[in-house]
């Protein structure tokens, strides 16, 4: 590892802790082990909010979808209302991105790369650790060695990892439901998509989770360490009995950290019968994408979908 990666590893081990519900709390590491040097950021965040509101006027559906996402984050505690502006508050501009997903049609993107008045951004000052996971190719080969497949993903992975309260003032967000209301200030309480160190923190969190459950759930611990690509689990077992046991251990391991493993898919109907409906991926149109490859769980084959324009003479 580089010196920066070694520093991040040491910082994670020293700073990571758990709350009363087992949820992990992590801390951002900054280059040279110093506090971030940031100028004023509120003016830019306000301007971005006003631009967003102009889009809302043109696209009312966007406003509803966006407000639903914000309200959901407030309800779940990912965004927390701040009555008194913290000292050295840093504001993150945000905007909308539509995505092709069975569960989320719109994602709120927080831009931590936005420069402040001193020409520096939060992202460029964050120290980045080494992300150690198998490649998609390796994971695909490992997955296909199992007779019984078991696929799943972590629900809102980044949101399951709390950020230390002493750093939440660096993740301030501006929002209001209507132009006629006053603008409110919120702080983001979790690891956030769009921050340069978030992929490292999330993957390092997986390793810490695996270590914490190794004694009680050894099967799950091995899989968490070796069969995840970010939030996607690709693995399986030699028999249906062992696949069912793997499901139970994985589910319990993630619940111990206050988060949910969901959208399970298997090539075995026997295994699926042992998985509650609310844990299964039900929106399957014959095939699903696993690690970017189209897979048919019923036939247990890969498929290729091609859009070909045949011109007739």
PDB file of C-alpha atoms in Angstrom:
ATOM      1  CA  UNK A   1       0.000   0.000   0.000  1.00  0.00           C
ATOM      2  CA  UNK A   2       1.017   3.607  -0.484  1.00  0.00           C
ATOM      3  CA  UNK A   3       1.661   5.804   2.553  1.00  0.00           C
ATOM      4  CA  UNK A   4      -1.792   7.368   2.094  1.00  0.00           C
ATOM      5  CA  UNK A   5      -3.451   3.939   1.927  1.00  0.00           C
ATOM      6  CA  UNK A   6      -1.593   2.798   5.060  1.00  0.00           C
ATOM      7  CA  UNK A   7      -2.698   5.970   6.831  1.00  0.00           C
ATOM      8  CA  UNK A   8      -6.335   5.327   5.852  1.00  0.00           C
ATOM      9  CA  UNK A   9      -6.167   1.748   7.102  1.00  0.00           C
ATOM     10  CA  UNK A  10      -4.769   2.865  10.443  1.00  0.00           C
ATOM     11  CA  UNK A  11      -7.337   5.649  10.698  1.00  0.00           C
ATOM     12  CA  UNK A  12     -10.205   3.241  10.000  1.00  0.00           C
ATOM     13  CA  UNK A  13      -9.053   0.722  12.612  1.00  0.00           C
ATOM     14  CA  UNK A  14      -8.561   3.457  15.207  1.00  0.00           C
ATOM     15  CA  UNK A  15     -11.767   5.428  14.528  1.00  0.00           C
ATOM     16  CA  UNK A  16     -14.366   2.774  13.602  1.00  0.00           C
ATOM     17  CA  UNK A  17     -16.892   1.917  16.307  1.00  0.00           C
ATOM     18  CA  UNK A  18     -20.461   0.652  16.643  1.00  0.00           C
ATOM     19  CA  UNK A  19     -23.608   2.140  18.126  1.00  0.00           C
ATOM     20  CA  UNK A  20     -26.062   0.472  20.493  1.00  0.00           C
ATOM     21  CA  UNK A  21     -27.814  -1.227  17.534  1.00  0.00           C
ATOM     22  CA  UNK A  22     -24.605  -2.666  16.090  1.00  0.00           C
ATOM     23  CA  UNK A  23     -24.437  -0.164  13.225  1.00  0.00           C
ATOM     24  CA  UNK A  24     -20.890   0.844  12.272  1.00  0.00           C
ATOM     25  CA  UNK A  25     -19.717   4.450  12.731  1.00  0.00           C
ATOM     26  CA  UNK A  26     -16.739   5.543  10.634  1.00  0.00           C
ATOM     27  CA  UNK A  27     -14.695   8.703  10.206  1.00  0.00           C
ATOM     28  CA  UNK A  28     -13.328  10.462   7.125  1.00  0.00           C
ATOM     29  CA  UNK A  29      -9.535  10.677   6.911  1.00  0.00           C
ATOM     30  CA  UNK A  30      -7.872  13.796   5.496  1.00  0.00           C
ATOM     31  CA  UNK A  31      -4.558  14.104   3.711  1.00  0.00           C
ATOM     32  CA  UNK A  32      -1.591  14.911   5.946  1.00  0.00           C
ATOM     33  CA  UNK A  33      -3.856  14.062   8.905  1.00  0.00           C
ATOM     34  CA  UNK A  34      -5.094  17.659   8.970  1.00  0.00           C
ATOM     35  CA  UNK A  35      -8.505  19.296   9.001  1.00  0.00           C
ATOM     36  CA  UNK A  36      -9.916  20.273   5.578  1.00  0.00           C
ATOM     37  CA  UNK A  37      -9.073  23.761   4.316  1.00  0.00           C
ATOM     38  CA  UNK A  38     -12.360  25.003   2.848  1.00  0.00           C
ATOM     39  CA  UNK A  39     -13.754  28.421   1.956  1.00  0.00           C
ATOM     40  CA  UNK A  40     -17.391  29.475   1.770  1.00  0.00           C
ATOM     41  CA  UNK A  41     -19.660  26.902   0.123  1.00  0.00           C
ATOM     42  CA  UNK A  42     -23.165  28.087   0.976  1.00  0.00           C
ATOM     43  CA  UNK A  43     -23.540  30.519  -1.942  1.00  0.00           C
ATOM     44  CA  UNK A  44     -22.887  27.790  -4.513  1.00  0.00           C
ATOM     45  CA  UNK A  45     -25.197  25.342  -2.731  1.00  0.00           C
ATOM     46  CA  UNK A  46     -27.955  27.975  -2.760  1.00  0.00           C
ATOM     47  CA  UNK A  47     -27.458  28.633  -6.470  1.00  0.00           C
ATOM     48  CA  UNK A  48     -27.721  24.895  -7.215  1.00  0.00           C
ATOM     49  CA  UNK A  49     -30.928  24.656  -5.173  1.00  0.00           C
ATOM     50  CA  UNK A  50     -32.455  27.558  -7.132  1.00  0.00           C
ATOM     51  CA  UNK A  51     -31.493  25.842 -10.424  1.00  0.00           C
ATOM     52  CA  UNK A  52     -33.131  22.658  -9.202  1.00  0.00           C
ATOM     53  CA  UNK A  53     -36.315  24.560  -8.367  1.00  0.00           C
ATOM     54  CA  UNK A  54     -36.394  25.986 -11.908  1.00  0.00           C
ATOM     55  CA  UNK A  55     -36.291  22.426 -13.244  1.00  0.00           C
ATOM     56  CA  UNK A  56     -39.120  21.501 -10.897  1.00  0.00           C
ATOM     57  CA  UNK A  57     -41.317  24.169 -12.497  1.00  0.00           C
ATOM     58  CA  UNK A  58     -40.694  22.693 -15.945  1.00  0.00           C
ATOM     59  CA  UNK A  59     -40.982  19.057 -14.837  1.00  0.00           C
ATOM     60  CA  UNK A  60     -43.519  18.654 -11.977  1.00  0.00           C
ATOM     61  CA  UNK A  61     -42.961  14.885 -11.928  1.00  0.00           C
ATOM     62  CA  UNK A  62     -39.280  15.482 -11.153  1.00  0.00           C
ATOM     63  CA  UNK A  63     -40.217  17.626  -8.161  1.00  0.00           C
ATOM     64  CA  UNK A  64     -42.429  14.882  -6.716  1.00  0.00           C
ATOM     65  CA  UNK A  65     -39.814  12.166  -7.208  1.00  0.00           C
ATOM     66  CA  UNK A  66     -37.042  14.335  -5.775  1.00  0.00           C
ATOM     67  CA  UNK A  67     -39.104  15.428  -2.768  1.00  0.00           C
ATOM     68  CA  UNK A  68     -40.018  11.782  -2.102  1.00  0.00           C
ATOM     69  CA  UNK A  69     -36.323  10.856  -1.977  1.00  0.00           C
ATOM     70  CA  UNK A  70     -35.497  13.746   0.361  1.00  0.00           C
ATOM     71  CA  UNK A  71     -38.457  12.966   2.646  1.00  0.00           C
ATOM     72  CA  UNK A  72     -37.442   9.303   2.764  1.00  0.00           C
ATOM     73  CA  UNK A  73     -33.897  10.265   3.792  1.00  0.00           C
ATOM     74  CA  UNK A  74     -35.264  12.561   6.499  1.00  0.00           C
ATOM     75  CA  UNK A  75     -37.662   9.866   7.745  1.00  0.00           C
ATOM     76  CA  UNK A  76     -34.846   7.293   7.963  1.00  0.00           C
ATOM     77  CA  UNK A  77     -32.484   9.705   9.701  1.00  0.00           C
ATOM     78  CA  UNK A  78     -30.020   9.953   6.808  1.00  0.00           C
ATOM     79  CA  UNK A  79     -30.750  13.691   6.703  1.00  0.00           C
ATOM     80  CA  UNK A  80     -31.139  15.477  10.048  1.00  0.00           C
ATOM     81  CA  UNK A  81     -32.567  18.975  10.461  1.00  0.00           C
ATOM     82  CA  UNK A  82     -30.118  21.493  11.917  1.00  0.00           C
ATOM     83  CA  UNK A  83     -31.620  24.450  13.774  1.00  0.00           C
ATOM     84  CA  UNK A  84     -28.341  26.228  14.488  1.00  0.00           C
ATOM     85  CA  UNK A  85     -25.644  26.337  11.797  1.00  0.00           C
ATOM     86  CA  UNK A  86     -22.535  24.490  13.037  1.00  0.00           C
ATOM     87  CA  UNK A  87     -19.141  26.177  13.128  1.00  0.00           C
ATOM     88  CA  UNK A  88     -17.161  25.585   9.888  1.00  0.00           C
ATOM     89  CA  UNK A  89     -20.256  24.181   8.146  1.00  0.00           C
ATOM     90  CA  UNK A  90     -19.585  22.926   4.618  1.00  0.00           C
ATOM     91  CA  UNK A  91     -22.480  22.733   2.167  1.00  0.00           C
ATOM     92  CA  UNK A  92     -22.801  20.093  -0.559  1.00  0.00           C
ATOM     93  CA  UNK A  93     -24.696  20.987  -3.769  1.00  0.00           C
ATOM     94  CA  UNK A  94     -27.054  18.283  -4.999  1.00  0.00           C
ATOM     95  CA  UNK A  95     -28.898  17.363  -8.182  1.00  0.00           C
ATOM     96  CA  UNK A  96     -30.978  14.545  -9.687  1.00  0.00           C
ATOM     97  CA  UNK A  97     -29.943  11.604 -11.825  1.00  0.00           C
ATOM     98  CA  UNK A  98     -32.421   9.121 -13.274  1.00  0.00           C
ATOM     99  CA  UNK A  99     -31.376   5.475 -13.139  1.00  0.00           C
ATOM    100  CA  UNK A 100     -32.509   2.169 -14.586  1.00  0.00           C
ATOM    101  CA  UNK A 101     -33.441   0.206 -11.476  1.00  0.00           C
ATOM    102  CA  UNK A 102     -36.253  -1.994 -10.247  1.00  0.00           C
ATOM    103  CA  UNK A 103     -36.337  -0.164  -6.912  1.00  0.00           C
ATOM    104  CA  UNK A 104     -35.138   3.417  -7.453  1.00  0.00           C
ATOM    105  CA  UNK A 105     -35.954   5.566 -10.475  1.00  0.00           C
ATOM    106  CA  UNK A 106     -34.152   8.682  -9.239  1.00  0.00           C
ATOM    107  CA  UNK A 107     -31.009   9.208  -7.236  1.00  0.00           C
ATOM    108  CA  UNK A 108     -29.949  12.352  -5.415  1.00  0.00           C
ATOM    109  CA  UNK A 109     -26.294  13.045  -6.240  1.00  0.00           C
ATOM    110  CA  UNK A 110     -24.224  15.050  -3.760  1.00  0.00           C
ATOM    111  CA  UNK A 111     -21.316  16.879  -5.376  1.00  0.00           C
ATOM    112  CA  UNK A 112     -18.433  16.932  -2.921  1.00  0.00           C
ATOM    113  CA  UNK A 113     -16.087  17.899  -5.791  1.00  0.00           C
ATOM    114  CA  UNK A 114     -17.584  21.389  -5.977  1.00  0.00           C
ATOM    115  CA  UNK A 115     -14.859  23.933  -5.207  1.00  0.00           C
ATOM    116  CA  UNK A 116     -15.394  26.516  -2.494  1.00  0.00           C
ATOM    117  CA  UNK A 117     -14.365  30.193  -2.556  1.00  0.00           C
ATOM    118  CA  UNK A 118     -10.727  29.300  -1.822  1.00  0.00           C
ATOM    119  CA  UNK A 119     -10.605  27.083  -4.926  1.00  0.00           C
ATOM    120  CA  UNK A 120     -10.535  23.829  -2.948  1.00  0.00           C
ATOM    121  CA  UNK A 121     -13.105  21.051  -2.645  1.00  0.00           C
ATOM    122  CA  UNK A 122     -13.772  18.539   0.104  1.00  0.00           C
ATOM    123  CA  UNK A 123     -13.114  15.573  -2.188  1.00  0.00           C
ATOM    124  CA  UNK A 124      -9.599  16.632  -3.157  1.00  0.00           C
ATOM    125  CA  UNK A 125      -8.601  16.813   0.521  1.00  0.00           C
ATOM    126  CA  UNK A 126      -9.927  13.398   1.530  1.00  0.00           C
ATOM    127  CA  UNK A 127      -7.375  10.617   1.936  1.00  0.00           C
ATOM    128  CA  UNK A 128      -8.267   7.549  -0.132  1.00  0.00           C
ATOM    129  CA  UNK A 129      -7.692   4.036   1.141  1.00  0.00           C
ATOM    130  CA  UNK A 130      -7.047   0.903  -0.877  1.00  0.00           C
ATOM    131  CA  UNK A 131     -10.199  -0.884  -2.048  1.00  0.00           C
ATOM    132  CA  UNK A 132      -9.472  -4.604  -2.095  1.00  0.00           C
ATOM    133  CA  UNK A 133     -12.106  -6.750  -3.812  1.00  0.00           C
ATOM    134  CA  UNK A 134     -11.991  -9.455  -6.438  1.00  0.00           C
ATOM    135  CA  UNK A 135     -12.502  -8.363 -10.034  1.00  0.00           C
ATOM    136  CA  UNK A 136     -15.840  -8.921 -11.760  1.00  0.00           C
ATOM    137  CA  UNK A 137     -14.178 -11.613 -13.889  1.00  0.00           C
ATOM    138  CA  UNK A 138     -12.876 -13.483 -10.836  1.00  0.00           C
ATOM    139  CA  UNK A 139     -16.234 -13.203  -9.064  1.00  0.00           C
ATOM    140  CA  UNK A 140     -18.072 -14.490 -12.130  1.00  0.00           C
ATOM    141  CA  UNK A 141     -15.814 -17.572 -12.301  1.00  0.00           C
ATOM    142  CA  UNK A 142     -16.199 -18.203  -8.559  1.00  0.00           C
ATOM    143  CA  UNK A 143     -19.966 -17.842  -8.788  1.00  0.00           C
ATOM    144  CA  UNK A 144     -20.259 -20.351 -11.646  1.00  0.00           C
ATOM    145  CA  UNK A 145     -18.404 -23.058  -9.702  1.00  0.00           C
ATOM    146  CA  UNK A 146     -21.483 -23.415  -7.459  1.00  0.00           C
ATOM    147  CA  UNK A 147     -24.244 -25.800  -8.458  1.00  0.00           C
ATOM    148  CA  UNK A 148     -26.769 -23.708  -6.499  1.00  0.00           C
ATOM    149  CA  UNK A 149     -26.557 -19.958  -7.137  1.00  0.00           C
ATOM    150  CA  UNK A 150     -27.494 -17.329  -4.592  1.00  0.00           C
ATOM    151  CA  UNK A 151     -27.528 -13.655  -5.607  1.00  0.00           C
ATOM    152  CA  UNK A 152     -28.420 -10.675  -3.395  1.00  0.00           C
ATOM    153  CA  UNK A 153     -27.605  -7.041  -2.708  1.00  0.00           C
ATOM    154  CA  UNK A 154     -27.202  -4.746   0.293  1.00  0.00           C
ATOM    155  CA  UNK A 155     -30.070  -2.284   0.650  1.00  0.00           C
ATOM    156  CA  UNK A 156     -28.733   1.308   0.431  1.00  0.00           C
ATOM    157  CA  UNK A 157     -25.222   0.186   1.297  1.00  0.00           C
ATOM    158  CA  UNK A 158     -23.643   3.594   1.961  1.00  0.00           C
ATOM    159  CA  UNK A 159     -26.625   4.686   4.062  1.00  0.00           C
ATOM    160  CA  UNK A 160     -26.066   1.761   6.420  1.00  0.00           C
ATOM    161  CA  UNK A 161     -22.738   3.206   7.604  1.00  0.00           C
ATOM    162  CA  UNK A 162     -22.935   6.135   9.993  1.00  0.00           C
ATOM    163  CA  UNK A 163     -20.491   9.031   9.807  1.00  0.00           C
ATOM    164  CA  UNK A 164     -18.959  10.240  13.055  1.00  0.00           C
ATOM    165  CA  UNK A 165     -21.101  13.053  14.463  1.00  0.00           C
ATOM    166  CA  UNK A 166     -18.029  15.293  14.771  1.00  0.00           C
ATOM    167  CA  UNK A 167     -17.739  15.344  10.958  1.00  0.00           C
ATOM    168  CA  UNK A 168     -21.380  15.623   9.943  1.00  0.00           C
ATOM    169  CA  UNK A 169     -21.082  19.446   9.681  1.00  0.00           C
ATOM    170  CA  UNK A 170     -18.966  18.832   6.559  1.00  0.00           C
ATOM    171  CA  UNK A 171     -22.020  17.296   4.848  1.00  0.00           C
ATOM    172  CA  UNK A 172     -24.585  20.101   5.098  1.00  0.00           C
ATOM    173  CA  UNK A 173     -27.489  20.186   2.623  1.00  0.00           C
ATOM    174  CA  UNK A 174     -30.035  22.902   1.769  1.00  0.00           C
ATOM    175  CA  UNK A 175     -33.665  22.028   1.008  1.00  0.00           C
ATOM    176  CA  UNK A 176     -37.233  23.325   1.064  1.00  0.00           C
ATOM    177  CA  UNK A 177     -40.461  21.770  -0.183  1.00  0.00           C
ATOM    178  CA  UNK A 178     -41.724  24.983  -1.746  1.00  0.00           C
ATOM    179  CA  UNK A 179     -40.320  28.303  -2.940  1.00  0.00           C
ATOM    180  CA  UNK A 180     -42.689  29.946  -0.457  1.00  0.00           C
ATOM    181  CA  UNK A 181     -40.963  28.283   2.499  1.00  0.00           C
ATOM    182  CA  UNK A 182     -37.719  29.247   4.170  1.00  0.00           C
ATOM    183  CA  UNK A 183     -34.700  27.195   3.210  1.00  0.00           C
ATOM    184  CA  UNK A 184     -33.806  24.618   5.842  1.00  0.00           C
ATOM    185  CA  UNK A 185     -30.391  23.209   6.661  1.00  0.00           C
ATOM    186  CA  UNK A 186     -29.772  19.503   7.092  1.00  0.00           C
ATOM    187  CA  UNK A 187     -26.696  17.415   7.802  1.00  0.00           C
ATOM    188  CA  UNK A 188     -26.080  14.030   6.229  1.00  0.00           C
ATOM    189  CA  UNK A 189     -25.461  11.447   8.935  1.00  0.00           C
ATOM    190  CA  UNK A 190     -24.069   8.570   6.850  1.00  0.00           C
ATOM    191  CA  UNK A 191     -21.382   7.747   4.315  1.00  0.00           C
ATOM    192  CA  UNK A 192     -22.504   9.450   1.126  1.00  0.00           C
ATOM    193  CA  UNK A 193     -22.372   8.519  -2.571  1.00  0.00           C
ATOM    194  CA  UNK A 194     -20.289  11.133  -4.414  1.00  0.00           C
ATOM    195  CA  UNK A 195     -17.547  11.458  -1.808  1.00  0.00           C
ATOM    196  CA  UNK A 196     -14.152  10.223  -3.006  1.00  0.00           C
ATOM    197  CA  UNK A 197     -13.489   8.105   0.081  1.00  0.00           C
ATOM    198  CA  UNK A 198     -16.926   6.447   0.216  1.00  0.00           C
ATOM    199  CA  UNK A 199     -16.035   3.356  -1.898  1.00  0.00           C
ATOM    200  CA  UNK A 200     -13.093   2.629   0.411  1.00  0.00           C
ATOM    201  CA  UNK A 201     -15.140   3.134   3.579  1.00  0.00           C
ATOM    202  CA  UNK A 202     -17.914   0.857   2.279  1.00  0.00           C
ATOM    203  CA  UNK A 203     -15.598  -1.969   1.227  1.00  0.00           C
ATOM    204  CA  UNK A 204     -13.519  -1.667   4.390  1.00  0.00           C
ATOM    205  CA  UNK A 205     -16.787  -1.792   6.367  1.00  0.00           C
ATOM    206  CA  UNK A 206     -17.617  -5.127   4.688  1.00  0.00           C
ATOM    207  CA  UNK A 207     -14.280  -6.534   5.817  1.00  0.00           C
ATOM    208  CA  UNK A 208     -14.886  -5.279   9.372  1.00  0.00           C
ATOM    209  CA  UNK A 209     -18.353  -6.854   9.351  1.00  0.00           C
ATOM    210  CA  UNK A 210     -16.918 -10.184   8.194  1.00  0.00           C
ATOM    211  CA  UNK A 211     -14.347 -10.107  10.990  1.00  0.00           C
ATOM    212  CA  UNK A 212     -17.011  -9.326  13.593  1.00  0.00           C
ATOM    213  CA  UNK A 213     -19.253 -12.289  12.650  1.00  0.00           C
ATOM    214  CA  UNK A 214     -16.525 -14.860  11.885  1.00  0.00           C
ATOM    215  CA  UNK A 215     -17.085 -16.870  15.055  1.00  0.00           C
ATOM    216  CA  UNK A 216     -20.902 -16.871  15.052  1.00  0.00           C
ATOM    217  CA  UNK A 217     -21.523 -17.014  11.278  1.00  0.00           C
ATOM    218  CA  UNK A 218     -18.369 -18.524   9.696  1.00  0.00           C
ATOM    219  CA  UNK A 219     -20.026 -19.345   6.385  1.00  0.00           C
ATOM    220  CA  UNK A 220     -21.316 -15.797   6.002  1.00  0.00           C
ATOM    221  CA  UNK A 221     -17.989 -14.295   7.084  1.00  0.00           C
ATOM    222  CA  UNK A 222     -16.108 -16.110   4.323  1.00  0.00           C
ATOM    223  CA  UNK A 223     -18.650 -15.043   1.711  1.00  0.00           C
ATOM    224  CA  UNK A 224     -18.703 -11.396   2.855  1.00  0.00           C
ATOM    225  CA  UNK A 225     -14.932 -11.270   2.490  1.00  0.00           C
ATOM    226  CA  UNK A 226     -14.711 -13.011  -0.866  1.00  0.00           C
ATOM    227  CA  UNK A 227     -17.967 -12.871  -2.817  1.00  0.00           C
ATOM    228  CA  UNK A 228     -19.062  -9.233  -2.892  1.00  0.00           C
ATOM    229  CA  UNK A 229     -18.574  -6.664  -5.624  1.00  0.00           C
ATOM    230  CA  UNK A 230     -19.371  -3.424  -3.754  1.00  0.00           C
ATOM    231  CA  UNK A 231     -23.010  -4.069  -2.689  1.00  0.00           C
ATOM    232  CA  UNK A 232     -23.661  -7.118  -4.907  1.00  0.00           C
ATOM    233  CA  UNK A 233     -23.331 -10.652  -3.544  1.00  0.00           C
ATOM    234  CA  UNK A 234     -22.584 -13.353  -6.122  1.00  0.00           C
ATOM    235  CA  UNK A 235     -22.097 -16.811  -4.746  1.00  0.00           C
ATOM    236  CA  UNK A 236     -23.785 -20.058  -3.926  1.00  0.00           C
ATOM    237  CA  UNK A 237     -23.311 -23.534  -2.514  1.00  0.00           C
ATOM    238  CA  UNK A 238     -22.855 -27.142  -3.655  1.00  0.00           C
ATOM    239  CA  UNK A 239     -26.279 -28.199  -2.308  1.00  0.00           C
ATOM    240  CA  UNK A 240     -29.670 -26.664  -1.660  1.00  0.00           C
ATOM    241  CA  UNK A 241     -29.320 -27.332   2.071  1.00  0.00           C
ATOM    242  CA  UNK A 242     -26.055 -25.394   2.257  1.00  0.00           C
ATOM    243  CA  UNK A 243     -27.500 -22.573   0.127  1.00  0.00           C
ATOM    244  CA  UNK A 244     -30.405 -22.221   2.575  1.00  0.00           C
ATOM    245  CA  UNK A 245     -27.962 -22.148   5.480  1.00  0.00           C
ATOM    246  CA  UNK A 246     -25.903 -19.513   3.633  1.00  0.00           C
ATOM    247  CA  UNK A 247     -29.002 -17.347   3.220  1.00  0.00           C
ATOM    248  CA  UNK A 248     -29.798 -17.601   6.948  1.00  0.00           C
ATOM    249  CA  UNK A 249     -26.252 -16.745   8.025  1.00  0.00           C
ATOM    250  CA  UNK A 250     -25.905 -13.848   5.580  1.00  0.00           C
ATOM    251  CA  UNK A 251     -29.245 -12.394   6.613  1.00  0.00           C
ATOM    252  CA  UNK A 252     -28.356 -12.601  10.310  1.00  0.00           C
ATOM    253  CA  UNK A 253     -24.842 -11.212   9.789  1.00  0.00           C
ATOM    254  CA  UNK A 254     -26.079  -8.057   8.062  1.00  0.00           C
ATOM    255  CA  UNK A 255     -28.929  -7.585  10.525  1.00  0.00           C
ATOM    256  CA  UNK A 256     -26.318  -7.609  13.312  1.00  0.00           C
ATOM    257  CA  UNK A 257     -24.905  -4.432  11.721  1.00  0.00           C
ATOM    258  CA  UNK A 258     -28.341  -2.832  11.399  1.00  0.00           C
ATOM    259  CA  UNK A 259     -28.672  -3.326   7.662  1.00  0.00           C
ATOM    260  CA  UNK A 260     -30.584  -5.465   5.218  1.00  0.00           C
ATOM    261  CA  UNK A 261     -29.498  -7.978   2.583  1.00  0.00           C
ATOM    262  CA  UNK A 262     -32.308  -8.319   0.045  1.00  0.00           C
ATOM    263  CA  UNK A 263     -33.384  -9.127  -3.545  1.00  0.00           C
ATOM    264  CA  UNK A 264     -32.260 -12.752  -3.304  1.00  0.00           C
ATOM    265  CA  UNK A 265     -32.293 -14.754  -6.535  1.00  0.00           C
ATOM    266  CA  UNK A 266     -31.508 -18.448  -6.994  1.00  0.00           C
ATOM    267  CA  UNK A 267     -31.572 -21.053  -9.741  1.00  0.00           C
ATOM    268  CA  UNK A 268     -33.270 -23.374  -7.225  1.00  0.00           C
ATOM    269  CA  UNK A 269     -36.982 -23.121  -6.482  1.00  0.00           C
ATOM    270  CA  UNK A 270     -36.407 -25.191  -3.334  1.00  0.00           C
ATOM    271  CA  UNK A 271     -34.029 -22.528  -1.999  1.00  0.00           C
ATOM    272  CA  UNK A 272     -36.413 -19.715  -2.944  1.00  0.00           C
ATOM    273  CA  UNK A 273     -39.232 -21.393  -1.028  1.00  0.00           C
ATOM    274  CA  UNK A 274     -37.144 -20.999   2.140  1.00  0.00           C
ATOM    275  CA  UNK A 275     -36.664 -17.272   1.522  1.00  0.00           C
ATOM    276  CA  UNK A 276     -39.538 -14.918   2.470  1.00  0.00           C
ATOM    277  CA  UNK A 277     -41.076 -12.942  -0.387  1.00  0.00           C
ATOM    278  CA  UNK A 278     -39.945  -9.612   1.048  1.00  0.00           C
ATOM    279  CA  UNK A 279     -36.329 -10.829   0.791  1.00  0.00           C
ATOM    280  CA  UNK A 280     -36.664 -12.039  -2.807  1.00  0.00           C
ATOM    281  CA  UNK A 281     -36.237 -10.162  -6.071  1.00  0.00           C
ATOM    282  CA  UNK A 282     -39.751 -10.425  -7.467  1.00  0.00           C
ATOM    283  CA  UNK A 283     -39.394  -8.042 -10.432  1.00  0.00           C
ATOM    284  CA  UNK A 284     -37.788 -10.573 -12.742  1.00  0.00           C
ATOM    285  CA  UNK A 285     -38.716 -10.562 -16.402  1.00  0.00           C
ATOM    286  CA  UNK A 286     -37.214 -14.003 -17.119  1.00  0.00           C
ATOM    287  CA  UNK A 287     -33.643 -12.669 -16.914  1.00  0.00           C
ATOM    288  CA  UNK A 288     -31.620 -10.482 -14.570  1.00  0.00           C
ATOM    289  CA  UNK A 289     -28.241  -8.763 -14.800  1.00  0.00           C
ATOM    290  CA  UNK A 290     -25.522 -10.171 -12.585  1.00  0.00           C
ATOM    291  CA  UNK A 291     -22.161  -8.393 -12.678  1.00  0.00           C
ATOM    292  CA  UNK A 292     -23.249  -6.841 -15.956  1.00  0.00           C
ATOM    293  CA  UNK A 293     -24.120 -10.177 -17.592  1.00  0.00           C
ATOM    294  CA  UNK A 294     -27.656 -11.249 -18.486  1.00  0.00           C
ATOM    295  CA  UNK A 295     -28.512 -14.422 -16.552  1.00  0.00           C
ATOM    296  CA  UNK A 296     -31.595 -16.615 -16.784  1.00  0.00           C
ATOM    297  CA  UNK A 297     -32.039 -18.197 -13.308  1.00  0.00           C
ATOM    298  CA  UNK A 298     -34.611 -20.729 -14.524  1.00  0.00           C
ATOM    299  CA  UNK A 299     -32.388 -22.244 -17.213  1.00  0.00           C
ATOM    300  CA  UNK A 300     -29.218 -21.211 -15.359  1.00  0.00           C
ATOM    301  CA  UNK A 301     -27.697 -19.887 -18.571  1.00  0.00           C
ATOM    302  CA  UNK A 302     -26.111 -16.639 -19.672  1.00  0.00           C
ATOM    303  CA  UNK A 303     -27.960 -14.861 -22.457  1.00  0.00           C
ATOM    304  CA  UNK A 304     -27.061 -12.079 -24.847  1.00  0.00           C
ATOM    305  CA  UNK A 305     -29.538  -9.430 -25.859  1.00  0.00           C
ATOM    306  CA  UNK A 306     -28.685  -7.704 -29.099  1.00  0.00           C
ATOM    307  CA  UNK A 307     -30.432  -4.774 -30.744  1.00  0.00           C
ATOM    308  CA  UNK A 308     -29.765  -5.186 -34.430  1.00  0.00           C
ATOM    309  CA  UNK A 309     -31.130  -2.931 -37.155  1.00  0.00           C
ATOM    310  CA  UNK A 310     -31.544  -4.997 -40.327  1.00  0.00           C
ATOM    311  CA  UNK A 311     -31.865  -2.806 -43.373  1.00  0.00           C
ATOM    312  CA  UNK A 312     -33.909  -4.283 -46.196  1.00  0.00           C
ATOM    313  CA  UNK A 313     -32.857  -3.534 -49.761  1.00  0.00           C
TER     314      UNK A 313
END
